[in-house]
Amino acid sequence: MSHALSRRFFARPSPVVARALVGRVLVRDHPVDGRLAGRIVEAEAYQEDDPASHSYRGPTPRNGVMFGEAGHAYVYFTYGMHFCMNVVTGRVGEGSAVLIRALAPLEGIEAMVARRGTSEPHLLCAGPARLCEALAIDRGLDGASLVDPHAPLWIERGRAVPEDRISVGPRIGIRRGVERPWRFWVTGDPNVSGAARGNRVGTARAPIRG
DNA sequence: CGTTGGATTGGCT
DNA sequence: GCCAATCCAACGC
């Protein structure tokens, strides 16, 4: 696990971490399939003072991990069938995290194809629930450390994305807090979520201030 | 205890 | 564009 990001990286405000995570590599060490990995091409920040965040109404059994130490995975189940993965950020007690929304598949692609039931490369990890299915991330990883040795899941340094290739805009799928421009993605990357649904993928619309 | 709706996706009109 | 799938956390009574 060379170049794995440390707790210090995650112990910053979630919008800072979300922006900094673009270009990093999420790695899942699967007991059967080995290394499953993808480059992060889309991420969103959530924090406690944020009506769109699960942590907005305080800690509960479901969101408790969000209020804990940075560098842990917050994995939640939603819509009766999907898991989504966050990285806990900030300080203990704060309730902030970054939702990983899309990856560009790098390693273990055959295993991803088998789990996802599609071989379209740009549909393997283009969405928060899709990438969790592709990397076999579920409730069992809620609360798992991303920074300890022997962790089953971690994030590697990856390669920097030039500033002018990163777009900033409103988060997807939320009703309140839409005005906060806390979604960061690689402009024009085919793996960014929502492309098939007309969600603007970089380019045309000017990125909102960030 | 009953109701509501969700940080989504895929399939159909 | 619209909606069902399918669980369960959160909230109201």
PDB file of C-alpha atoms (C1' of nucleotides) in Angstrom:
ATOM      1  CA  MET A   1       0.000   0.000   0.000  1.00  0.00           C
ATOM      2  CA  SER A   2       2.642   2.449  -0.935  1.00  0.00           C
ATOM      3  CA  HIS A   3       1.660   6.109  -0.945  1.00  0.00           C
ATOM      4  CA  ALA A   4      -1.508   5.562   1.089  1.00  0.00           C
ATOM      5  CA  LEU A   5      -2.917   8.878   2.284  1.00  0.00           C
ATOM      6  CA  SER A   6      -2.637   9.439   6.037  1.00  0.00           C
ATOM      7  CA  ARG A   7      -5.074  10.682   8.637  1.00  0.00           C
ATOM      8  CA  ARG A   8      -3.660  14.194   8.389  1.00  0.00           C
ATOM      9  CA  PHE A   9      -4.816  14.379   4.792  1.00  0.00           C
ATOM     10  CA  PHE A  10      -8.404  13.696   5.814  1.00  0.00           C
ATOM     11  CA  ALA A  11      -8.419  15.799   8.990  1.00  0.00           C
ATOM     12  CA  ARG A  12      -9.316  18.989   7.106  1.00  0.00           C
ATOM     13  CA  PRO A  13     -12.634  20.609   6.160  1.00  0.00           C
ATOM     14  CA  SER A  14     -14.635  18.361   3.838  1.00  0.00           C
ATOM     15  CA  PRO A  15     -14.708  20.768   0.846  1.00  0.00           C
ATOM     16  CA  VAL A  16     -10.903  20.939   0.966  1.00  0.00           C
ATOM     17  CA  VAL A  17     -10.602  17.171   1.150  1.00  0.00           C
ATOM     18  CA  ALA A  18     -13.173  16.626  -1.605  1.00  0.00           C
ATOM     19  CA  ARG A  19     -11.227  18.839  -3.957  1.00  0.00           C
ATOM     20  CA  ALA A  20      -7.947  17.191  -2.953  1.00  0.00           C
ATOM     21  CA  LEU A  21      -9.310  13.680  -3.512  1.00  0.00           C
ATOM     22  CA  VAL A  22      -9.858  14.183  -7.235  1.00  0.00           C
ATOM     23  CA  GLY A  23      -7.118  12.208  -8.985  1.00  0.00           C
ATOM     24  CA  ARG A  24      -6.379   9.919  -6.011  1.00  0.00           C
ATOM     25  CA  VAL A  25      -6.755   6.171  -6.238  1.00  0.00           C
ATOM     26  CA  LEU A  26      -9.296   4.250  -4.167  1.00  0.00           C
ATOM     27  CA  VAL A  27      -8.052   0.715  -3.509  1.00  0.00           C
ATOM     28  CA  ARG A  28     -10.063  -2.219  -2.201  1.00  0.00           C
ATOM     29  CA  ASP A  29      -8.159  -5.313  -1.150  1.00  0.00           C
ATOM     30  CA  HIS A  30     -10.776  -7.986  -1.702  1.00  0.00           C
ATOM     31  CA  PRO A  31     -10.361 -11.388  -0.004  1.00  0.00           C
ATOM     32  CA  VAL A  32     -11.145 -13.243  -3.222  1.00  0.00           C
ATOM     33  CA  ASP A  33     -10.539 -10.831  -6.083  1.00  0.00           C
ATOM     34  CA  GLY A  34      -7.442  -9.060  -4.786  1.00  0.00           C
ATOM     35  CA  ARG A  35      -6.839  -5.450  -5.748  1.00  0.00           C
ATOM     36  CA  LEU A  36      -9.802  -3.538  -7.113  1.00  0.00           C
ATOM     37  CA  ALA A  37      -8.892   0.068  -7.807  1.00  0.00           C
ATOM     38  CA  GLY A  38     -10.011   3.208  -9.553  1.00  0.00           C
ATOM     39  CA  ARG A  39      -9.007   6.826  -9.842  1.00  0.00           C
ATOM     40  CA  ILE A  40     -11.399   9.219  -8.125  1.00  0.00           C
ATOM     41  CA  VAL A  41     -12.917  11.499 -10.765  1.00  0.00           C
ATOM     42  CA  GLU A  42     -15.862  12.897  -8.777  1.00  0.00           C
ATOM     43  CA  ALA A  43     -16.438  13.695  -5.087  1.00  0.00           C
ATOM     44  CA  GLU A  44     -18.814  15.752  -2.943  1.00  0.00           C
ATOM     45  CA  ALA A  45     -18.369  17.391   0.468  1.00  0.00           C
ATOM     46  CA  TYR A  46     -20.911  17.212   3.292  1.00  0.00           C
ATOM     47  CA  GLN A  47     -20.746  18.752   6.729  1.00  0.00           C
ATOM     48  CA  GLU A  48     -22.762  19.208   9.865  1.00  0.00           C
ATOM     49  CA  ASP A  49     -23.931  22.739   9.185  1.00  0.00           C
ATOM     50  CA  ASP A  50     -25.449  21.529   5.924  1.00  0.00           C
ATOM     51  CA  PRO A  51     -29.092  20.574   5.424  1.00  0.00           C
ATOM     52  CA  ALA A  52     -28.099  18.089   2.717  1.00  0.00           C
ATOM     53  CA  SER A  53     -25.881  16.128   5.072  1.00  0.00           C
ATOM     54  CA  HIS A  54     -26.829  13.006   6.996  1.00  0.00           C
ATOM     55  CA  SER A  55     -25.112  14.627   9.982  1.00  0.00           C
ATOM     56  CA  TYR A  56     -27.324  17.738   9.908  1.00  0.00           C
ATOM     57  CA  ARG A  57     -29.629  16.538  12.699  1.00  0.00           C
ATOM     58  CA  GLY A  58     -26.870  15.214  14.913  1.00  0.00           C
ATOM     59  CA  PRO A  59     -25.405  11.778  15.515  1.00  0.00           C
ATOM     60  CA  THR A  60     -27.531   8.624  15.180  1.00  0.00           C
ATOM     61  CA  PRO A  61     -26.644   4.938  14.948  1.00  0.00           C
ATOM     62  CA  ARG A  62     -26.588   5.226  11.176  1.00  0.00           C
ATOM     63  CA  ASN A  63     -24.393   8.298  10.752  1.00  0.00           C
ATOM     64  CA  GLY A  64     -22.279   7.896  13.889  1.00  0.00           C
ATOM     65  CA  VAL A  65     -19.087   7.214  11.978  1.00  0.00           C
ATOM     66  CA  MET A  66     -19.325  10.679  10.415  1.00  0.00           C
ATOM     67  CA  PHE A  67     -18.742  12.214  13.849  1.00  0.00           C
ATOM     68  CA  GLY A  68     -15.687  10.092  14.558  1.00  0.00           C
ATOM     69  CA  GLU A  69     -12.063  10.227  13.558  1.00  0.00           C
ATOM     70  CA  ALA A  70     -11.054  11.324  10.061  1.00  0.00           C
ATOM     71  CA  GLY A  71      -9.789   8.679   7.691  1.00  0.00           C
ATOM     72  CA  HIS A  72     -12.547   6.134   8.275  1.00  0.00           C
ATOM     73  CA  ALA A  73     -15.174   4.911   5.827  1.00  0.00           C
ATOM     74  CA  TYR A  74     -18.801   5.926   6.316  1.00  0.00           C
ATOM     75  CA  VAL A  75     -20.835   3.468   4.253  1.00  0.00           C
ATOM     76  CA  TYR A  76     -24.612   3.770   4.221  1.00  0.00           C
ATOM     77  CA  PHE A  77     -27.455   1.821   2.674  1.00  0.00           C
ATOM     78  CA  THR A  78     -30.126   3.680   0.719  1.00  0.00           C
ATOM     79  CA  TYR A  79     -33.127   3.249  -1.570  1.00  0.00           C
ATOM     80  CA  GLY A  80     -33.492  -0.296  -0.318  1.00  0.00           C
ATOM     81  CA  MET A  81     -30.709  -1.605  -2.503  1.00  0.00           C
ATOM     82  CA  HIS A  82     -27.658   0.622  -2.761  1.00  0.00           C
ATOM     83  CA  PHE A  83     -24.551   1.379  -0.727  1.00  0.00           C
ATOM     84  CA  CYS A  84     -22.609   4.626  -0.928  1.00  0.00           C
ATOM     85  CA  MET A  85     -19.161   5.319   0.499  1.00  0.00           C
ATOM     86  CA  ASN A  86     -17.788   8.404   2.208  1.00  0.00           C
ATOM     87  CA  VAL A  87     -14.471   9.277   3.782  1.00  0.00           C
ATOM     88  CA  VAL A  88     -14.783  10.908   7.197  1.00  0.00           C
ATOM     89  CA  THR A  89     -13.074  14.300   7.360  1.00  0.00           C
ATOM     90  CA  GLY A  90     -12.440  17.110   9.836  1.00  0.00           C
ATOM     91  CA  ARG A  91     -12.221  16.862  13.603  1.00  0.00           C
ATOM     92  CA  VAL A  92     -13.707  14.333  15.965  1.00  0.00           C
ATOM     93  CA  GLY A  93     -17.252  15.401  16.824  1.00  0.00           C
ATOM     94  CA  GLU A  94     -17.778  17.419  13.659  1.00  0.00           C
ATOM     95  CA  GLY A  95     -19.889  15.179  11.442  1.00  0.00           C
ATOM     96  CA  SER A  96     -18.301  15.824   8.053  1.00  0.00           C
ATOM     97  CA  ALA A  97     -17.373  13.540   5.167  1.00  0.00           C
ATOM     98  CA  VAL A  98     -16.714  13.306   1.455  1.00  0.00           C
ATOM     99  CA  LEU A  99     -18.930  11.148  -0.760  1.00  0.00           C
ATOM    100  CA  ILE A 100     -16.951   9.311  -3.436  1.00  0.00           C
ATOM    101  CA  ARG A 101     -19.187   9.596  -6.514  1.00  0.00           C
ATOM    102  CA  ALA A 102     -17.207   8.132  -9.414  1.00  0.00           C
ATOM    103  CA  LEU A 103     -14.018   6.321 -10.344  1.00  0.00           C
ATOM    104  CA  ALA A 104     -12.108   5.643 -13.507  1.00  0.00           C
ATOM    105  CA  PRO A 105     -11.523   1.866 -13.256  1.00  0.00           C
ATOM    106  CA  LEU A 106      -7.835   0.880 -13.047  1.00  0.00           C
ATOM    107  CA  GLU A 107      -7.347  -2.584 -11.568  1.00  0.00           C
ATOM    108  CA  GLY A 108      -9.536  -5.665 -11.177  1.00  0.00           C
ATOM    109  CA  ILE A 109     -11.766  -4.676 -14.041  1.00  0.00           C
ATOM    110  CA  GLU A 110     -12.841  -8.251 -14.765  1.00  0.00           C
ATOM    111  CA  ALA A 111     -14.100  -8.621 -11.210  1.00  0.00           C
ATOM    112  CA  MET A 112     -15.902  -5.288 -11.520  1.00  0.00           C
ATOM    113  CA  VAL A 113     -17.582  -6.434 -14.717  1.00  0.00           C
ATOM    114  CA  ALA A 114     -18.736  -9.618 -12.997  1.00  0.00           C
ATOM    115  CA  ARG A 115     -20.249  -7.737 -10.048  1.00  0.00           C
ATOM    116  CA  ARG A 116     -21.806  -4.949 -12.074  1.00  0.00           C
ATOM    117  CA  GLY A 117     -23.325  -7.049 -14.803  1.00  0.00           C
ATOM    118  CA  THR A 118     -22.139  -4.692 -17.530  1.00  0.00           C
ATOM    119  CA  SER A 119     -18.907  -4.529 -19.460  1.00  0.00           C
ATOM    120  CA  GLU A 120     -19.314  -0.911 -20.466  1.00  0.00           C
ATOM    121  CA  PRO A 121     -16.156   0.597 -18.966  1.00  0.00           C
ATOM    122  CA  HIS A 122     -17.746   3.963 -18.319  1.00  0.00           C
ATOM    123  CA  LEU A 123     -20.658   2.409 -16.416  1.00  0.00           C
ATOM    124  CA  LEU A 124     -18.631   0.293 -14.007  1.00  0.00           C
ATOM    125  CA  CYS A 125     -17.940   2.997 -11.419  1.00  0.00           C
ATOM    126  CA  ALA A 126     -19.872   6.050 -12.653  1.00  0.00           C
ATOM    127  CA  GLY A 127     -21.986   6.759  -9.578  1.00  0.00           C
ATOM    128  CA  PRO A 128     -21.704   6.343  -5.804  1.00  0.00           C
ATOM    129  CA  ALA A 129     -23.714   3.117  -5.690  1.00  0.00           C
ATOM    130  CA  ARG A 130     -22.165   1.714  -8.848  1.00  0.00           C
ATOM    131  CA  LEU A 131     -18.625   2.058  -7.554  1.00  0.00           C
ATOM    132  CA  CYS A 132     -19.579   0.398  -4.280  1.00  0.00           C
ATOM    133  CA  GLU A 133     -21.008  -2.540  -6.186  1.00  0.00           C
ATOM    134  CA  ALA A 134     -17.936  -2.739  -8.438  1.00  0.00           C
ATOM    135  CA  LEU A 135     -15.525  -2.700  -5.487  1.00  0.00           C
ATOM    136  CA  ALA A 136     -17.678  -4.875  -3.218  1.00  0.00           C
ATOM    137  CA  ILE A 137     -18.077  -2.127  -0.628  1.00  0.00           C
ATOM    138  CA  ASP A 138     -21.015  -2.687   1.705  1.00  0.00           C
ATOM    139  CA  ARG A 139     -22.197  -2.279   5.285  1.00  0.00           C
ATOM    140  CA  GLY A 140     -19.383  -4.502   6.487  1.00  0.00           C
ATOM    141  CA  LEU A 141     -16.936  -1.683   5.743  1.00  0.00           C
ATOM    142  CA  ASP A 142     -18.863   1.026   7.595  1.00  0.00           C
ATOM    143  CA  GLY A 143     -16.446   2.427  10.147  1.00  0.00           C
ATOM    144  CA  ALA A 144     -13.402   0.704   8.659  1.00  0.00           C
ATOM    145  CA  SER A 145     -10.126   2.592   8.878  1.00  0.00           C
ATOM    146  CA  LEU A 146      -8.596   3.762   5.616  1.00  0.00           C
ATOM    147  CA  VAL A 147      -5.289   4.675   7.214  1.00  0.00           C
ATOM    148  CA  ASP A 148      -4.300   1.746   9.432  1.00  0.00           C
ATOM    149  CA  PRO A 149      -1.928  -0.944   8.210  1.00  0.00           C
ATOM    150  CA  HIS A 150      -3.891  -3.994   7.032  1.00  0.00           C
ATOM    151  CA  ALA A 151      -6.918  -1.884   6.203  1.00  0.00           C
ATOM    152  CA  PRO A 152      -9.102  -3.560   3.540  1.00  0.00           C
ATOM    153  CA  LEU A 153      -9.689  -0.228   1.876  1.00  0.00           C
ATOM    154  CA  TRP A 154      -7.456   2.815   1.457  1.00  0.00           C
ATOM    155  CA  ILE A 155      -6.651   5.738  -0.818  1.00  0.00           C
ATOM    156  CA  GLU A 156      -3.341   6.164  -2.617  1.00  0.00           C
ATOM    157  CA  ARG A 157      -1.681   9.363  -3.692  1.00  0.00           C
ATOM    158  CA  GLY A 158      -2.294   8.863  -7.393  1.00  0.00           C
ATOM    159  CA  ARG A 159      -1.456  11.533  -9.858  1.00  0.00           C
ATOM    160  CA  ALA A 160      -2.325  15.204  -9.685  1.00  0.00           C
ATOM    161  CA  VAL A 161      -5.098  16.568 -11.881  1.00  0.00           C
ATOM    162  CA  PRO A 162      -4.278  19.985 -13.339  1.00  0.00           C
ATOM    163  CA  GLU A 163      -6.299  22.748 -11.757  1.00  0.00           C
ATOM    164  CA  ASP A 164      -7.902  23.692 -15.046  1.00  0.00           C
ATOM    165  CA  ARG A 165      -9.210  20.156 -15.563  1.00  0.00           C
ATOM    166  CA  ILE A 166     -11.295  20.191 -12.381  1.00  0.00           C
ATOM    167  CA  SER A 167     -14.850  21.510 -12.410  1.00  0.00           C
ATOM    168  CA  VAL A 168     -16.840  22.695  -9.406  1.00  0.00           C
ATOM    169  CA  GLY A 169     -20.601  22.826  -9.043  1.00  0.00           C
ATOM    170  CA  PRO A 170     -23.723  21.951  -7.054  1.00  0.00           C
ATOM    171  CA  ARG A 171     -24.115  18.505  -5.535  1.00  0.00           C
ATOM    172  CA  ILE A 172     -26.381  15.907  -7.106  1.00  0.00           C
ATOM    173  CA  GLY A 173     -29.555  14.349  -5.761  1.00  0.00           C
ATOM    174  CA  ILE A 174     -30.132  16.686  -2.827  1.00  0.00           C
ATOM    175  CA  ARG A 175     -33.073  18.989  -2.126  1.00  0.00           C
ATOM    176  CA  ARG A 176     -31.606  21.460   0.323  1.00  0.00           C
ATOM    177  CA  GLY A 177     -28.132  22.949   0.382  1.00  0.00           C
ATOM    178  CA  VAL A 178     -28.047  22.991  -3.424  1.00  0.00           C
ATOM    179  CA  GLU A 179     -26.386  26.393  -3.412  1.00  0.00           C
ATOM    180  CA  ARG A 180     -23.196  25.035  -1.924  1.00  0.00           C
ATOM    181  CA  PRO A 181     -20.755  24.285  -4.780  1.00  0.00           C
ATOM    182  CA  TRP A 182     -19.227  21.252  -3.139  1.00  0.00           C
ATOM    183  CA  ARG A 183     -19.125  18.797  -6.019  1.00  0.00           C
ATOM    184  CA  PHE A 184     -15.742  18.423  -7.708  1.00  0.00           C
ATOM    185  CA  TRP A 185     -15.083  16.404 -10.841  1.00  0.00           C
ATOM    186  CA  VAL A 186     -12.632  15.919 -13.706  1.00  0.00           C
ATOM    187  CA  THR A 187     -13.989  18.009 -16.554  1.00  0.00           C
ATOM    188  CA  GLY A 188     -15.285  15.854 -19.372  1.00  0.00           C
ATOM    189  CA  ASP A 189     -14.253  12.537 -17.834  1.00  0.00           C
ATOM    190  CA  PRO A 190     -16.509   9.763 -19.209  1.00  0.00           C
ATOM    191  CA  ASN A 191     -16.692   8.099 -15.798  1.00  0.00           C
ATOM    192  CA  VAL A 192     -18.322  11.055 -14.071  1.00  0.00           C
ATOM    193  CA  SER A 193     -21.828  10.141 -12.891  1.00  0.00           C
ATOM    194  CA  GLY A 194     -24.985  11.365 -14.544  1.00  0.00           C
ATOM    195  CA  ALA A 195     -23.547  11.644 -18.032  1.00  0.00           C
ATOM    196  CA  ALA A 196     -26.248   9.388 -19.458  1.00  0.00           C
ATOM    197  CA  ARG A 197     -28.932  11.468 -17.772  1.00  0.00           C
ATOM    198  CA  GLY A 198     -28.042  14.879 -19.022  1.00  0.00           C
ATOM    199  CA  ASN A 199     -26.292  16.019 -15.883  1.00  0.00           C
ATOM    200  CA  ARG A 200     -23.779  18.433 -17.260  1.00  0.00           C
ATOM    201  CA  VAL A 201     -20.336  16.884 -17.300  1.00  0.00           C
ATOM    202  CA  GLY A 202     -17.967  19.782 -17.222  1.00  0.00           C
ATOM    203  CA  THR A 203     -17.458  21.952 -20.302  1.00  0.00           C
ATOM    204  CA  ALA A 204     -20.501  23.836 -21.558  1.00  0.00           C
ATOM    205  CA  ARG A 205     -21.792  25.351 -18.333  1.00  0.00           C
ATOM    206  CA  ALA A 206     -19.281  27.518 -16.576  1.00  0.00           C
ATOM    207  CA  PRO A 207     -18.214  25.970 -13.296  1.00  0.00           C
ATOM    208  CA  ILE A 208     -19.741  27.686 -10.326  1.00  0.00           C
ATOM    209  CA  ARG A 209     -17.343  29.521  -8.054  1.00  0.00           C
ATOM    210  CA  GLY A 210     -15.482  27.334  -5.671  1.00  0.00           C
TER     211      GLY A 210
ATOM    212  C1'  DC B   1     -46.321   1.916  15.967  1.00  0.00           C
ATOM    213  C1'  DG B   2     -47.289   3.856  11.172  1.00  0.00           C
ATOM    214  C1'  DT B   3     -45.660   6.834   7.623  1.00  0.00           C
ATOM    215  C1'  DT B   4     -42.516   8.947   4.663  1.00  0.00           C
ATOM    216  C1'  DG B   5     -38.930   9.443   1.633  1.00  0.00           C
ATOM    217  C1'  DG B   6     -34.045   9.034   0.566  1.00  0.00           C
ATOM    218  C1'  DA B   7     -26.308  11.741  -0.987  1.00  0.00           C
ATOM    219  C1'  DT B   8     -29.649   5.873  -6.725  1.00  0.00           C
ATOM    220  C1'  DT B   9     -30.093   3.111 -10.607  1.00  0.00           C
ATOM    221  C1'  DG B  10     -31.996   0.879 -14.627  1.00  0.00           C
ATOM    222  C1'  DG B  11     -35.739   0.060 -17.506  1.00  0.00           C
ATOM    223  C1'  DC B  12     -39.670   1.600 -19.981  1.00  0.00           C
ATOM    224  C1'  DT B  13     -42.995   5.202 -22.118  1.00  0.00           C
TER     225       DT B  13
ATOM    226  C1'  DG C   1     -39.006  11.962 -18.959  1.00  0.00           C
ATOM    227  C1'  DC C   2     -41.021   8.962 -15.548  1.00  0.00           C
ATOM    228  C1'  DC C   3     -41.252   5.475 -12.209  1.00  0.00           C
ATOM    229  C1'  DA C   4     -40.571   1.062  -9.697  1.00  0.00           C
ATOM    230  C1'  DA C   5     -37.431  -1.490  -6.867  1.00  0.00           C
ATOM    231  C1'  DT C   6     -36.884  -2.478  -1.826  1.00  0.00           C
ATOM    232  C1'  DC C   7     -34.976  -1.368   2.911  1.00  0.00           C
ATOM    233  C1'  DC C   8     -34.886   1.104   6.886  1.00  0.00           C
ATOM    234  C1'  DA C   9     -33.735   5.471   9.469  1.00  0.00           C
ATOM    235  C1'  DA C  10     -35.980   9.310  11.132  1.00  0.00           C
ATOM    236  C1'  DC C  11     -39.890  11.403  12.776  1.00  0.00           C
ATOM    237  C1'  DG C  12     -44.632  12.078  14.372  1.00  0.00           C
ATOM    238  C1'  DC C  13     -48.442  10.371  17.162  1.00  0.00           C
TER     239       DC C  13
END
